[in-house]
Amino acid sequence: QVQLVESGGGLVQPGGSLRLSCAASGFTLRYFGIGWFRQAPGKEREGVSCISSSDGRTYYADSVKGRFTISRDNAKNTVYLQMNSLKPEDTAVYYCAVDKGPTGPEWYDPDEYDYWGQGTQVTVSS
């Protein structure tokens, strides 16, 4: 059974950092593209970052480039999202998701993904 479990969310002050984890079970994570998404109240779910399976290429939304870093630990079957210089507008529930198909230019589209975790809350506030 495919399962994704996010962790690492919490309350942080502006300018602070958090590292989110996405632990996979029931499949080998490195064979699939893994995306991070976020959804703030009243807003649509948006793509934040993605790491492809084939070559480990990474993708980022413009709003997080230079601040967020996605990485993968194959031994732990886990994908991480390191978030630095956090801003109040980063506040949202963050989800990781699995793309069974090849990662392409529409990596940011939630419809491209097949399995989702339950999400972890990130709140950036002073």
PDB file of C-alpha atoms in Angstrom:
ATOM      1  CA  GLN A   1       0.000   0.000   0.000  1.00  0.00           C
ATOM      2  CA  VAL A   2       1.405   3.348  -1.061  1.00  0.00           C
ATOM      3  CA  GLN A   3       1.706   5.738   1.832  1.00  0.00           C
ATOM      4  CA  LEU A   4       3.304   9.158   2.255  1.00  0.00           C
ATOM      5  CA  VAL A   5       3.737  10.766   5.646  1.00  0.00           C
ATOM      6  CA  GLU A   6       4.802  14.394   5.983  1.00  0.00           C
ATOM      7  CA  SER A   7       6.393  15.784   9.125  1.00  0.00           C
ATOM      8  CA  GLY A   8       8.440  18.748  10.279  1.00  0.00           C
ATOM      9  CA  GLY A   9       5.866  21.496  10.138  1.00  0.00           C
ATOM     10  CA  GLY A  10       5.300  23.971  12.927  1.00  0.00           C
ATOM     11  CA  LEU A  11       5.318  27.594  13.981  1.00  0.00           C
ATOM     12  CA  VAL A  12       8.349  29.660  13.033  1.00  0.00           C
ATOM     13  CA  GLN A  13       9.174  33.346  13.044  1.00  0.00           C
ATOM     14  CA  PRO A  14       9.740  35.243   9.793  1.00  0.00           C
ATOM     15  CA  GLY A  15      13.263  34.650   8.570  1.00  0.00           C
ATOM     16  CA  GLY A  16      13.415  31.268  10.248  1.00  0.00           C
ATOM     17  CA  SER A  17      13.850  27.789   8.804  1.00  0.00           C
ATOM     18  CA  LEU A  18      12.078  24.448   8.787  1.00  0.00           C
ATOM     19  CA  ARG A  19      12.813  21.127   7.157  1.00  0.00           C
ATOM     20  CA  LEU A  20       9.866  19.067   6.020  1.00  0.00           C
ATOM     21  CA  SER A  21      10.135  15.332   5.513  1.00  0.00           C
ATOM     22  CA  CYS A  22       8.086  13.072   3.282  1.00  0.00           C
ATOM     23  CA  ALA A  23       8.566   9.430   4.248  1.00  0.00           C
ATOM     24  CA  ALA A  24       7.351   6.842   1.765  1.00  0.00           C
ATOM     25  CA  SER A  25       6.240   3.276   2.314  1.00  0.00           C
ATOM     26  CA  GLY A  26       4.847   0.658  -0.025  1.00  0.00           C
ATOM     27  CA  PHE A  27       7.033   1.764  -2.930  1.00  0.00           C
ATOM     28  CA  THR A  28      10.590   2.842  -3.731  1.00  0.00           C
ATOM     29  CA  LEU A  29      10.562   6.593  -3.815  1.00  0.00           C
ATOM     30  CA  ARG A  30      13.568   7.120  -6.092  1.00  0.00           C
ATOM     31  CA  TYR A  31      11.709   5.613  -9.046  1.00  0.00           C
ATOM     32  CA  PHE A  32       9.084   8.353  -9.032  1.00  0.00           C
ATOM     33  CA  GLY A  33       8.878  12.094  -9.231  1.00  0.00           C
ATOM     34  CA  ILE A  34       8.002  13.620  -5.870  1.00  0.00           C
ATOM     35  CA  GLY A  35       6.413  17.008  -5.535  1.00  0.00           C
ATOM     36  CA  TRP A  36       5.776  19.380  -2.668  1.00  0.00           C
ATOM     37  CA  PHE A  37       2.610  21.454  -2.724  1.00  0.00           C
ATOM     38  CA  ARG A  38       1.006  23.889  -0.359  1.00  0.00           C
ATOM     39  CA  GLN A  39      -2.467  25.177   0.222  1.00  0.00           C
ATOM     40  CA  ALA A  40      -3.362  28.248   2.220  1.00  0.00           C
ATOM     41  CA  PRO A  41      -6.921  28.909   3.453  1.00  0.00           C
ATOM     42  CA  GLY A  42      -9.131  30.081   0.628  1.00  0.00           C
ATOM     43  CA  LYS A  43      -6.478  29.443  -2.007  1.00  0.00           C
ATOM     44  CA  GLU A  44      -5.840  26.733  -4.545  1.00  0.00           C
ATOM     45  CA  ARG A  45      -3.180  24.118  -4.011  1.00  0.00           C
ATOM     46  CA  GLU A  46       0.059  25.269  -5.626  1.00  0.00           C
ATOM     47  CA  GLY A  47       3.223  23.495  -6.644  1.00  0.00           C
ATOM     48  CA  VAL A  48       6.245  24.451  -4.592  1.00  0.00           C
ATOM     49  CA  SER A  49       8.969  22.083  -5.741  1.00  0.00           C
ATOM     50  CA  CYS A  50       9.586  18.755  -7.415  1.00  0.00           C
ATOM     51  CA  ILE A  51      12.424  16.281  -7.819  1.00  0.00           C
ATOM     52  CA  SER A  52      12.374  13.979 -10.811  1.00  0.00           C
ATOM     53  CA  SER A  53      13.072  10.269 -10.677  1.00  0.00           C
ATOM     54  CA  SER A  54      15.189   9.913 -13.779  1.00  0.00           C
ATOM     55  CA  ASP A  55      17.985  12.396 -13.208  1.00  0.00           C
ATOM     56  CA  GLY A  56      17.172  14.059  -9.896  1.00  0.00           C
ATOM     57  CA  ARG A  57      16.412  17.337 -11.648  1.00  0.00           C
ATOM     58  CA  THR A  58      14.755  19.817  -9.337  1.00  0.00           C
ATOM     59  CA  TYR A  59      12.038  22.373  -9.996  1.00  0.00           C
ATOM     60  CA  TYR A  60      10.897  25.334  -7.934  1.00  0.00           C
ATOM     61  CA  ALA A  61       8.117  27.860  -7.974  1.00  0.00           C
ATOM     62  CA  ASP A  62       9.387  31.378  -8.514  1.00  0.00           C
ATOM     63  CA  SER A  63       8.092  32.375  -5.088  1.00  0.00           C
ATOM     64  CA  VAL A  64      10.483  29.981  -3.317  1.00  0.00           C
ATOM     65  CA  LYS A  65      13.546  29.928  -5.579  1.00  0.00           C
ATOM     66  CA  GLY A  66      16.702  30.596  -3.629  1.00  0.00           C
ATOM     67  CA  ARG A  67      14.977  29.909  -0.309  1.00  0.00           C
ATOM     68  CA  PHE A  68      13.734  26.316  -0.551  1.00  0.00           C
ATOM     69  CA  THR A  69      15.727  23.204  -1.442  1.00  0.00           C
ATOM     70  CA  ILE A  70      14.314  19.796  -2.260  1.00  0.00           C
ATOM     71  CA  SER A  71      16.415  16.677  -1.771  1.00  0.00           C
ATOM     72  CA  ARG A  72      16.057  12.926  -1.605  1.00  0.00           C
ATOM     73  CA  ASP A  73      17.629  10.299   0.662  1.00  0.00           C
ATOM     74  CA  ASN A  74      17.225   6.994  -1.145  1.00  0.00           C
ATOM     75  CA  ALA A  75      18.475   4.968   1.828  1.00  0.00           C
ATOM     76  CA  LYS A  76      15.711   6.405   4.009  1.00  0.00           C
ATOM     77  CA  ASN A  77      13.135   6.449   1.216  1.00  0.00           C
ATOM     78  CA  THR A  78      12.440  10.053   2.145  1.00  0.00           C
ATOM     79  CA  VAL A  79      12.246  13.401   0.374  1.00  0.00           C
ATOM     80  CA  TYR A  80      12.988  16.639   2.198  1.00  0.00           C
ATOM     81  CA  LEU A  81      12.086  20.262   1.706  1.00  0.00           C
ATOM     82  CA  GLN A  82      14.492  22.630   3.410  1.00  0.00           C
ATOM     83  CA  MET A  83      12.805  25.994   3.820  1.00  0.00           C
ATOM     84  CA  ASN A  84      14.894  29.017   4.727  1.00  0.00           C
ATOM     85  CA  SER A  85      14.132  32.726   5.033  1.00  0.00           C
ATOM     86  CA  LEU A  86      10.504  31.910   5.653  1.00  0.00           C
ATOM     87  CA  LYS A  87       7.889  34.593   5.103  1.00  0.00           C
ATOM     88  CA  PRO A  88       4.347  34.942   6.441  1.00  0.00           C
ATOM     89  CA  GLU A  89       3.051  34.216   2.940  1.00  0.00           C
ATOM     90  CA  ASP A  90       4.633  30.760   3.155  1.00  0.00           C
ATOM     91  CA  THR A  91       2.014  29.842   5.741  1.00  0.00           C
ATOM     92  CA  ALA A  92       0.022  26.877   4.458  1.00  0.00           C
ATOM     93  CA  VAL A  93      -0.539  23.162   4.750  1.00  0.00           C
ATOM     94  CA  TYR A  94       2.288  21.450   2.890  1.00  0.00           C
ATOM     95  CA  TYR A  95       1.738  18.169   1.058  1.00  0.00           C
ATOM     96  CA  CYS A  96       4.030  15.768  -0.728  1.00  0.00           C
ATOM     97  CA  ALA A  97       2.797  13.731  -3.657  1.00  0.00           C
ATOM     98  CA  VAL A  98       3.916  10.988  -6.044  1.00  0.00           C
ATOM     99  CA  ASP A  99       3.889  11.278  -9.824  1.00  0.00           C
ATOM    100  CA  LYS A 100       3.824   7.807 -11.413  1.00  0.00           C
ATOM    101  CA  GLY A 101       4.557   9.298 -14.829  1.00  0.00           C
ATOM    102  CA  PRO A 102       7.632  11.099 -16.117  1.00  0.00           C
ATOM    103  CA  THR A 103       8.298  14.503 -14.593  1.00  0.00           C
ATOM    104  CA  GLY A 104       7.779  17.277 -17.096  1.00  0.00           C
ATOM    105  CA  PRO A 105       7.188  21.007 -17.435  1.00  0.00           C
ATOM    106  CA  GLU A 106       3.794  20.700 -15.734  1.00  0.00           C
ATOM    107  CA  TRP A 107       5.324  19.402 -12.512  1.00  0.00           C
ATOM    108  CA  TYR A 108       3.394  22.125 -10.631  1.00  0.00           C
ATOM    109  CA  ASP A 109      -0.036  20.774 -11.660  1.00  0.00           C
ATOM    110  CA  PRO A 110      -1.663  18.762  -8.843  1.00  0.00           C
ATOM    111  CA  ASP A 111      -3.531  16.699 -11.445  1.00  0.00           C
ATOM    112  CA  GLU A 112      -0.195  15.176 -12.523  1.00  0.00           C
ATOM    113  CA  TYR A 113       0.142  13.398  -9.173  1.00  0.00           C
ATOM    114  CA  ASP A 114      -1.333  10.105  -8.097  1.00  0.00           C
ATOM    115  CA  TYR A 115      -0.813   9.734  -4.354  1.00  0.00           C
ATOM    116  CA  TRP A 116      -0.828  12.328  -1.614  1.00  0.00           C
ATOM    117  CA  GLY A 117       0.187  12.586   1.997  1.00  0.00           C
ATOM    118  CA  GLN A 118      -2.033  14.019   4.707  1.00  0.00           C
ATOM    119  CA  GLY A 119      -0.167  17.322   4.952  1.00  0.00           C
ATOM    120  CA  THR A 120       1.716  19.209   7.635  1.00  0.00           C
ATOM    121  CA  GLN A 121       0.943  22.735   8.803  1.00  0.00           C
ATOM    122  CA  VAL A 122       3.558  25.467   8.442  1.00  0.00           C
ATOM    123  CA  THR A 123       2.840  28.776  10.132  1.00  0.00           C
ATOM    124  CA  VAL A 124       5.187  31.728   9.768  1.00  0.00           C
ATOM    125  CA  SER A 125       4.341  34.433  12.260  1.00  0.00           C
ATOM    126  CA  SER A 126       5.920  36.674  14.838  1.00  0.00           C
TER     127      SER A 126
END
